[in-house]
PDB file of C-alpha atoms in Angstrom:
ATOM      1  CA  MET S 602       0.165  -0.258   0.223  1.00  0.00           C
ATOM      2  CA  LEU S 603       1.366   3.485  -0.853  1.00  0.00           C
ATOM      3  CA  TRP S 604       2.007   5.857   1.901  1.00  0.00           C
ATOM      4  CA  ARG S 605       0.408   8.789   0.172  1.00  0.00           C
ATOM      5  CA  VAL S 606      -3.168   6.724  -0.144  1.00  0.00           C
ATOM      6  CA  TRP S 607      -3.010   5.389   3.431  1.00  0.00           C
ATOM      7  CA  LEU S 608      -2.271   8.808   4.550  1.00  0.00           C
ATOM      8  CA  ALA S 609      -5.424  10.332   2.691  1.00  0.00           C
ATOM      9  CA  VAL S 610      -7.539   7.458   4.348  1.00  0.00           C
ATOM     10  CA  ALA S 611      -6.048   8.098   7.661  1.00  0.00           C
ATOM     11  CA  ALA S 612      -7.290  11.811   7.027  1.00  0.00           C
ATOM     12  CA  VAL S 613     -10.773  10.763   6.336  1.00  0.00           C
ATOM     13  CA  ALA S 614     -10.552   8.481   9.543  1.00  0.00           C
ATOM     14  CA  LEU S 615      -9.571  11.338  11.450  1.00  0.00           C
ATOM     15  CA  LEU S 616     -12.380  13.752  10.164  1.00  0.00           C
ATOM     16  CA  PHE S 617     -15.316  11.510  11.367  1.00  0.00           C
ATOM     17  CA  THR S 618     -13.817  10.918  14.488  1.00  0.00           C
ATOM     18  CA  LEU S 619     -13.547  14.598  14.788  1.00  0.00           C
ATOM     19  CA  CYS S 620     -17.225  15.019  13.320  1.00  0.00           C
ATOM     20  CA  TRP S 621     -17.908  13.305  17.194  1.00  0.00           C
ATOM     21  CA  LEU S 622     -17.611  16.644  18.708  1.00  0.00           C
ATOM     22  CA  PHE S 623     -19.708  18.390  16.613  1.00  0.00           C
ATOM     23  CA  VAL S 624     -22.388  16.053  14.944  1.00  0.00           C
ATOM     24  CA  GLU S 625     -24.506  14.679  17.756  1.00  0.00           C
ATOM     25  CA  LYS S 626     -27.550  13.327  15.645  1.00  0.00           C
ATOM     26  CA  ARG S 627     -25.160  10.852  12.983  1.00  0.00           C
ATOM     27  CA  LEU S 628     -22.993  10.072  16.202  1.00  0.00           C
ATOM     28  CA  PHE S 629     -23.702   6.310  15.420  1.00  0.00           C
ATOM     29  CA  LEU S 630     -22.957   6.559  11.543  1.00  0.00           C
ATOM     30  CA  THR S 631     -19.756   8.440  12.269  1.00  0.00           C
ATOM     31  CA  THR S 632     -18.028   6.097  14.992  1.00  0.00           C
ATOM     32  CA  LEU S 633     -19.491   3.166  12.611  1.00  0.00           C
ATOM     33  CA  LEU S 634     -16.919   4.849   9.995  1.00  0.00           C
ATOM     34  CA  SER S 635     -14.499   5.578  11.905  1.00  0.00           C
ATOM     35  CA  THR S 636     -14.039   2.126  13.205  1.00  0.00           C
ATOM     36  CA  ILE S 637     -14.235   0.832   9.651  1.00  0.00           C
ATOM     37  CA  LEU S 638     -11.544   2.799   8.637  1.00  0.00           C
ATOM     38  CA  TRP S 639      -9.409   3.049  11.714  1.00  0.00           C
ATOM     39  CA  ALA S 640      -9.380  -1.143  11.819  1.00  0.00           C
ATOM     40  CA  TRP S 641      -8.296  -1.064   7.895  1.00  0.00           C
ATOM     41  CA  LEU S 642      -5.442   1.488   8.778  1.00  0.00           C
ATOM     42  CA  GLY S 643      -4.241  -0.521  11.500  1.00  0.00           C
ATOM     43  CA  THR S 644      -4.101  -3.739   9.408  1.00  0.00           C
ATOM     44  CA  THR S 645      -2.527  -2.099   6.295  1.00  0.00           C
ATOM     45  CA  ALA S 646       0.556  -0.209   8.541  1.00  0.00           C
ATOM     46  CA  GLY S 647       2.325  -3.181   8.120  1.00  0.00           C
ATOM     47  CA  ASP S 648       2.447  -3.240   4.506  1.00  0.00           C
ATOM     48  CA  LEU S 649       2.971   0.129   3.718  1.00  0.00           C
ATOM     49  CA  GLU S 650       5.742   1.165   0.836  1.00  0.00           C
ATOM     50  CA  VAL S 651       7.021   4.760  -0.345  1.00  0.00           C
ATOM     51  CA  ARG S 652       7.951   5.192  -4.313  1.00  0.00           C
ATOM     52  CA  SER S 653      11.127   6.720  -5.077  1.00  0.00           C
ATOM     53  CA  LEU S 654      10.060   8.797  -8.352  1.00  0.00           C
ATOM     54  CA  GLU S 655      13.832   8.950  -9.517  1.00  0.00           C
ATOM     55  CA  ALA S 656      14.379   4.913  -9.129  1.00  0.00           C
ATOM     56  CA  GLY S 657      10.912   4.085 -10.118  1.00  0.00           C
ATOM     57  CA  THR S 658      11.218   1.371  -6.935  1.00  0.00           C
ATOM     58  CA  THR S 659       8.983   1.260  -3.879  1.00  0.00           C
ATOM     59  CA  ALA S 660      10.601   1.224  -0.197  1.00  0.00           C
ATOM     60  CA  PRO S 661       9.177  -0.560   2.782  1.00  0.00           C
ATOM     61  CA  ILE S 662       8.484   1.398   5.653  1.00  0.00           C
ATOM     62  CA  GLU S 663       8.803  -0.232   9.232  1.00  0.00           C
ATOM     63  CA  ILE S 664       6.434   1.180  11.633  1.00  0.00           C
ATOM     64  CA  PRO S 665       4.853  -1.284  13.988  1.00  0.00           C
ATOM     65  CA  SER S 666       4.086   1.384  16.602  1.00  0.00           C
ATOM     66  CA  LEU S 667       1.775   2.402  14.140  1.00  0.00           C
ATOM     67  CA  GLN S 668      -0.421  -0.048  14.161  1.00  0.00           C
ATOM     68  CA  TRP S 669      -1.114   0.194  18.044  1.00  0.00           C
ATOM     69  CA  VAL S 670      -1.988   3.510  17.900  1.00  0.00           C
ATOM     70  CA  MET S 671      -4.453   2.546  15.074  1.00  0.00           C
ATOM     71  CA  PHE S 672      -6.238   0.032  16.829  1.00  0.00           C
ATOM     72  CA  GLY S 673      -6.189   2.307  19.992  1.00  0.00           C
ATOM     73  CA  MET S 674      -8.388   4.866  17.657  1.00  0.00           C
ATOM     74  CA  THR S 675     -10.744   1.753  16.485  1.00  0.00           C
ATOM     75  CA  ALA S 676     -11.419   0.611  20.294  1.00  0.00           C
ATOM     76  CA  LEU S 677     -11.804   4.963  21.152  1.00  0.00           C
ATOM     77  CA  SER S 678     -14.158   4.689  18.583  1.00  0.00           C
ATOM     78  CA  VAL S 679     -16.014   1.364  19.644  1.00  0.00           C
ATOM     79  CA  LEU S 680     -16.412   2.593  22.463  1.00  0.00           C
ATOM     80  CA  ALA S 681     -17.856   5.823  21.643  1.00  0.00           C
ATOM     81  CA  ALA S 682     -20.518   3.797  19.646  1.00  0.00           C
ATOM     82  CA  PHE S 683     -21.239   1.880  22.940  1.00  0.00           C
ATOM     83  CA  LEU S 684     -21.472   4.899  24.821  1.00  0.00           C
ATOM     84  CA  HIS S 685     -23.770   6.383  22.480  1.00  0.00           C
ATOM     85  CA  TYR S 686     -25.867   3.510  22.190  1.00  0.00           C
ATOM     86  CA  PHE S 687     -26.530   3.162  25.900  1.00  0.00           C
ATOM     87  CA  GLY S 688     -27.032   6.904  26.343  1.00  0.00           C
ATOM     88  CA  HIS S 689     -23.754   7.894  28.306  1.00  0.00           C
ATOM     89  CA  TYR S 690     -21.937   9.794  25.334  1.00  0.00           C
ATOM     90  CA  PRO S 691     -22.284  12.448  24.522  1.00  0.00           C
ATOM     91  CA  PRO S 692     -22.862  14.032  28.053  1.00  0.00           C
ATOM     92  CA  GLN S 693     -25.731  16.650  28.213  1.00  0.00           C
ATOM     93  CA  ASP S 694     -24.485  19.588  29.815  1.00  0.00           C
ATOM     94  CA  ASP S 695     -27.706  21.176  29.949  1.00  0.00           C
ATOM     95  CA  THR S 696     -28.394  19.952  33.430  1.00  0.00           C
ATOM     96  CA  VAL S 697     -26.844  22.048  36.162  1.00  0.00           C
ATOM     97  CA  GLU S 698     -26.736  21.175  39.939  1.00  0.00           C
ATOM     98  CA  PRO S 699     -29.156  23.534  41.966  1.00  0.00           C
ATOM     99  CA  HIS S 700     -26.176  24.027  44.275  1.00  0.00           C
ATOM    100  CA  LEU S 701     -24.096  25.319  41.765  1.00  0.00           C
ATOM    101  CA  THR S 702     -26.096  28.151  40.320  1.00  0.00           C
ATOM    102  CA  ASP S 703     -25.539  31.733  41.016  1.00  0.00           C
ATOM    103  CA  THR S 704     -29.330  32.504  41.814  1.00  0.00           C
ATOM    104  CA  PRO S 705     -30.029  32.457  45.815  1.00  0.00           C
ATOM    105  CA  ARG S 706     -32.533  30.569  47.381  1.00  0.00           C
TER     106      ARG S 706
END
């Protein structure tokens, strides 16, 4: 797998992951897509290669720790999907404890 293609897919996976911050209604869809992309990135990270334009050959890239980062992002995406399904994510900010308000009783 070429490094440029892999980085483009990583950018899309990061975009879907960042969508969790802004899109509440489509959270399950974005977590599903980011889970699939992060898992694919983790499984293909061991076969990365760079193409040399001058020589016309490809050279492998050895980054085994990158696979662990990708699988960690996969686990984070799965966790966000489960937490959203069970109603714990995203947290509701509109509930304020009575003792934290500025109005006197």
